Amino acid sequence: MESNKHKDENMWEEKPPFLSSWKRLYSIVFLNLVILVLLFYLFTKIFS
Amino acid sequence: MSLFDWVVLGSFLAFVVLYGMWKTRGKKNIQDFLLANKTTPWYTVTLSIMATQASAITFLSTPGQAYVDGMRFVQFYLGLPLAMIILSVTAVPLFHNLKVYTAYEYLEQRFDLKNRLLGSVLFLIQRGLAAGFTILAPSLIVSILLGWDVQLTVLITGILVVLYTASGGTDAVNKTHLMQMLIITVGMGTAFFMIIYSLPKDISFLDATKIAGKMGKLNAITFDFDWKDRYNFWTGLIGGTFLALSYFGTDQSQVQRYLSGKSIAQSRIGLLANGVIKIPMQFGILFLGAMVFVFYQFALPPLFFNSVETTNVKKSAYASEYQILENKYEVIHNEKQAKIREMLDADKKNDKIKFSEAAESVNRSKKNALEIRKEAAGLIKKANPGADTNDTNFIFLTFVVNILPAGLIGLILAAIFSASMSSTSAELNALASTTVVDIYKRMIKPEGTERHYVMVSKLSTIFWGFYAISFALFANRMGSLIEAVNILGSLFYGTILGIFLIAFYFKKIGGSATFYSALAAELVVIGCFFFTDIPYLWYNVIGCVLLILLAHLVHPFVKKLSRPL
């Protein structure tokens, strides 16, 4: 019972396997979106 | 189709089904059957999420969408990464921590039974019909183009999926998703290179991109706000976020994918990776469609891509009128091709005046060609009033069947059937979970053994499989398939999302206020569909926002009424 509780707490606090914090990982995903929008805008402008 | 194509297609389908059944046999408890014992690593979660969302419709209809309407459909996905972040922060830890099998179980813990049942029933109605679409779409298109019997194709696809989904549950769905995504990637990548290879030798890849751009097919982003425009930056970002939040956060076919993750971290990364990969993937598929468009600027395309309807009109009283249109279309095509070459020539010589003159005249020819296509569609409708005059879904496969060499046609068909099977299996798996966990176990037999529930889950998968197959056998006309599926989803997703958002963020609002507001909001959304021309992405916003507002308004009164006297 105790070890299950401990396992659950670990699940909550578990860090991402890369970039060391969730905030950083979320920022990367958001930044990727911004870059994609910018690239699509340039793509549309250049070729239209 | 050549014998080689049959061998490629047949061996792939047989391999996936047998692998799925053999690798995941002997599931004895419900957690193992419905959540793959929570052992799935993040990359399998990502691929499984992507394979579930990317049905055959994605690969058949999306290139055609770019051919007809340009690449602006990519904006539909702009809200997806934001939704992935929001869900990683909120829903993933919550669902994992509560140890739920379905998203709707949480609604009972937070509100009451009637909200859980409302969520489950809305999901079962919407997803049950969508599963029918998912099976029908590729069957219909492949049948028309290759002359196969549509009912036989529906039955074969449906039964193959039911076999491994009923046998191995979520684990089988996840494991086969890996292979299906692999074949889809290989298939679409090969198709892309073949399109570029099939262009005339004097047309480079850059030339092809310039042609597509000048002819209005590379319109990936527009920031102009227009309430009535289906796809622009704003509808994609706002409506798309709501739709993606609802689809990934409340639709059991997706929730089940990340609930099977090894841990909260693995599920979160699975979702976030999807947020990074999905938009470039859709961009690639749309770009492929734009390149098919360029290919058909140098090879005469059929006046109408649905060959069955073309044959019908050619056998009717309108045959001679149709022939005249075909002749006109060919003349315009040749003129257009000459002007495109003039345009490229001017571009190479850096003659800007000649370039813009040629570009204008190319677009005039394009407009004339479009008018002729409209007239042709009119004749098709006169010859057969029941005919579907939207040929978007046939464009890509027409290219595949007519242009690609033996072996590759089998590979592309294997990719399309993989996509169909991957989505259908996840849908059936989720429908079975909801039926067993939220209805059967909760309402009918709460005290069954693990073995009993696994058996009922298998039977439920078979039931929903045959429900979807029956729907697919009876439905036959659908317009643009990818839009049909998204419209169907948007009718319900806003309301379901509203219920979950109240559950997550408005702790004071109780079950009854939420339930009655949800019913009212759903009626308004259905009213919008039948009586207004509001673009469908906004239904998600309307349903969700209206439900939250109504719940806030109704909440004090419901609270008073429910107080004991």
Coordinates of C-alpha atoms in Angstrom, one line a residue, chain B residues 342-547:
Chain B
E342 CA 6.0 31.1 -71.1
M343 CA 5.7 32.1 -67.4
L344 CA 8.6 29.9 -66.4
D345 CA 10.7 31.2 -69.4
A346 CA 10.0 34.8 -68.3
D347 CA 11.0 33.9 -64.8
K348 CA 14.3 32.4 -65.9
K349 CA 15.0 35.6 -68.0
N350 CA 14.0 37.7 -65.0
D351 CA 11.5 39.5 -67.3
K352 CA 9.0 40.7 -64.7
I353 CA 6.5 42.3 -67.1
K354 CA 6.2 39.2 -69.3
F355 CA 6.1 37.0 -66.2
S356 CA 3.1 38.8 -64.7
E357 CA 1.3 38.9 -68.0
A358 CA 1.8 35.1 -68.5
A359 CA 0.8 34.5 -64.8
E360 CA -2.4 36.4 -65.4
S361 CA -3.2 34.5 -68.5
V362 CA -2.5 31.2 -66.8
N363 CA -5.0 32.1 -64.0
R364 CA -7.6 33.1 -66.6
S365 CA -7.2 29.7 -68.3
K366 CA -7.5 28.1 -64.9
K367 CA -10.7 29.9 -64.3
N368 CA -12.1 28.9 -67.7
A369 CA -11.1 25.3 -67.0
L370 CA -12.9 25.5 -63.6
E371 CA -16.1 26.8 -65.3
I372 CA -16.0 23.8 -67.7
R373 CA -15.6 21.4 -64.7
K374 CA -18.6 23.1 -63.1
E375 CA -20.6 22.6 -66.3
A376 CA -19.5 19.0 -66.5
A377 CA -20.7 18.5 -62.9
G378 CA -24.0 20.0 -63.9
L379 CA -24.4 17.5 -66.7
I380 CA -23.4 14.6 -64.4
K381 CA -26.2 15.7 -62.0
K382 CA -28.7 15.9 -64.9
A383 CA -27.7 12.4 -66.1
N384 CA -27.9 11.0 -62.6
P385 CA -29.7 13.2 -60.0
G386 CA -28.3 11.1 -57.2
A387 CA -24.7 11.6 -58.3
D388 CA -22.1 13.1 -56.0
T389 CA -20.6 16.0 -57.9
N390 CA -17.7 16.4 -55.6
D391 CA -14.7 14.5 -57.0
T392 CA -12.1 15.7 -54.5
N393 CA -11.6 12.2 -52.9
F394 CA -10.8 10.6 -56.3
I395 CA -8.0 12.9 -57.4
F396 CA -5.0 11.4 -55.6
L397 CA -6.0 7.8 -56.2
T398 CA -6.6 8.5 -59.9
F399 CA -3.0 9.7 -60.1
V400 CA -1.8 6.6 -58.2
V401 CA -3.7 4.1 -60.4
N402 CA -3.0 5.7 -63.8
I403 CA 0.6 6.9 -63.3
L404 CA 2.4 4.8 -60.8
P405 CA 4.2 1.5 -61.8
A406 CA 3.2 -2.0 -60.7
G407 CA 4.1 -2.7 -57.1
L408 CA 3.8 0.9 -56.0
I409 CA 0.0 0.9 -56.6
G410 CA -0.1 -2.1 -54.2
L411 CA 2.1 -0.2 -51.7
I412 CA -0.1 2.9 -51.8
L413 CA -3.2 0.9 -51.4
A414 CA -1.6 -0.9 -48.5
A415 CA -0.9 2.5 -46.9
I416 CA -4.5 3.6 -47.5
F417 CA -6.0 0.4 -46.0
S418 CA -3.5 0.6 -43.1
A419 CA -4.7 4.1 -42.3
S420 CA -8.3 2.9 -42.5
M421 CA -7.6 -0.1 -40.3
S422 CA -5.6 1.9 -37.7
S423 CA -8.4 4.4 -37.1
T424 CA -11.1 1.8 -37.2
S425 CA -9.4 -0.4 -34.7
A426 CA -8.9 2.4 -32.2
E427 CA -12.5 3.5 -32.6
L428 CA -13.8 0.0 -32.0
N429 CA -11.5 -0.5 -29.1
A430 CA -12.8 2.8 -27.5
L431 CA -16.4 2.0 -28.3
A432 CA -16.0 -1.4 -26.6
S433 CA -14.3 0.2 -23.5
T434 CA -17.1 2.8 -23.1
T435 CA -19.8 0.2 -23.6
V436 CA -18.3 -2.2 -21.0
V437 CA -16.9 0.2 -18.4
D438 CA -19.5 3.0 -18.5
I439 CA -22.7 1.1 -19.4
Y440 CA -22.4 -2.7 -18.8
K441 CA -20.2 -2.8 -15.7
R442 CA -21.7 0.3 -14.2
M443 CA -25.4 -0.3 -14.9
I444 CA -26.0 -3.9 -15.8
K445 CA -23.4 -6.3 -14.1
P446 CA -21.2 -4.6 -11.5
E447 CA -19.9 -7.8 -9.9
G448 CA -18.5 -9.8 -12.8
T449 CA -15.2 -11.6 -12.9
E450 CA -12.2 -10.2 -14.9
R451 CA -12.5 -13.0 -17.4
H452 CA -16.2 -12.1 -17.9
Y453 CA -15.5 -8.5 -18.6
V454 CA -12.7 -9.4 -21.1
M455 CA -15.2 -11.6 -22.9
V456 CA -17.9 -8.9 -22.9
S457 CA -15.2 -6.4 -24.2
K458 CA -14.5 -8.8 -27.1
L459 CA -18.2 -9.3 -27.8
S460 CA -18.7 -5.5 -27.6
T461 CA -15.8 -5.0 -30.1
I462 CA -17.5 -7.4 -32.5
F463 CA -20.9 -5.7 -32.0
W464 CA -19.5 -2.2 -32.8
G465 CA -17.5 -3.7 -35.7
F466 CA -20.7 -5.0 -37.3
Y467 CA -22.6 -1.8 -36.4
A468 CA -19.9 0.2 -38.3
I469 CA -19.8 -2.3 -41.2
S470 CA -23.6 -2.1 -41.5
F471 CA -23.6 1.7 -41.6
A472 CA -20.8 1.6 -44.2
L473 CA -22.9 -0.8 -46.3
F474 CA -25.9 1.5 -46.4
A475 CA -24.3 4.9 -46.7
N476 CA -23.0 5.9 -50.1
R477 CA -22.8 9.6 -50.7
M478 CA -20.7 11.9 -48.6
G479 CA -19.1 14.9 -50.4
S480 CA -15.6 15.6 -49.2
L481 CA -15.0 12.8 -46.7
I482 CA -12.5 14.6 -44.5
E483 CA -14.9 17.5 -44.0
A484 CA -17.9 15.1 -43.4
V485 CA -16.1 13.4 -40.6
N486 CA -14.9 16.7 -39.0
I487 CA -18.4 18.2 -39.3
L488 CA -19.9 15.2 -37.6
G489 CA -17.3 15.5 -34.8
S490 CA -17.9 19.2 -34.4
L491 CA -21.6 18.7 -33.8
F492 CA -20.9 17.0 -30.5
Y493 CA -17.3 17.9 -29.4
G494 CA -18.1 21.4 -28.2
T495 CA -20.7 20.1 -25.7
I496 CA -18.5 17.2 -24.5
L497 CA -15.6 19.6 -24.1
G498 CA -17.8 22.1 -22.2
I499 CA -18.8 19.3 -19.7
F500 CA -15.1 18.4 -19.1
L501 CA -14.0 22.0 -18.8
I502 CA -16.6 22.7 -16.1
A503 CA -15.5 19.5 -14.4
F504 CA -11.8 20.6 -14.5
Y505 CA -12.1 24.3 -13.8
F506 CA -15.4 25.3 -12.3
K507 CA -15.6 23.3 -9.1
K508 CA -18.7 25.1 -7.7
I509 CA -20.9 24.0 -10.6
G510 CA -22.7 20.8 -9.9
G511 CA -24.0 17.9 -12.0
S512 CA -27.5 19.0 -12.7
A513 CA -26.6 22.5 -13.9
T514 CA -24.0 21.0 -16.2
F515 CA -26.3 18.3 -17.5
Y516 CA -29.3 20.6 -18.4
S517 CA -27.0 23.2 -19.9
A518 CA -25.3 20.5 -22.0
L519 CA -28.6 19.4 -23.4
A520 CA -29.5 23.1 -24.3
A521 CA -26.1 23.8 -25.8
E522 CA -26.3 20.6 -27.9
L523 CA -29.7 21.7 -29.3
V524 CA -28.3 25.1 -30.2
V525 CA -25.3 23.5 -32.0
I526 CA -27.7 21.2 -34.0
G527 CA -29.8 24.3 -34.8
C528 CA -26.7 26.1 -36.1
F529 CA -26.0 23.1 -38.4
F530 CA -29.5 23.0 -39.8
F531 CA -30.5 26.7 -39.9
T532 CA -27.3 28.8 -40.3
D533 CA -24.2 28.9 -42.5
I534 CA -21.7 29.3 -39.7
P535 CA -18.5 27.3 -40.6
Y536 CA -18.4 24.0 -38.7
L537 CA -15.2 24.7 -36.7
W538 CA -17.1 27.4 -34.8
Y539 CA -19.6 24.8 -33.5
N540 CA -16.9 23.6 -31.1
V541 CA -16.5 27.1 -29.7
I542 CA -20.3 27.8 -29.6
G543 CA -21.2 24.5 -27.9
C544 CA -18.5 24.8 -25.3
V545 CA -18.8 28.5 -24.5
L546 CA -22.6 28.4 -24.4
L547 CA -22.6 25.4 -22.1

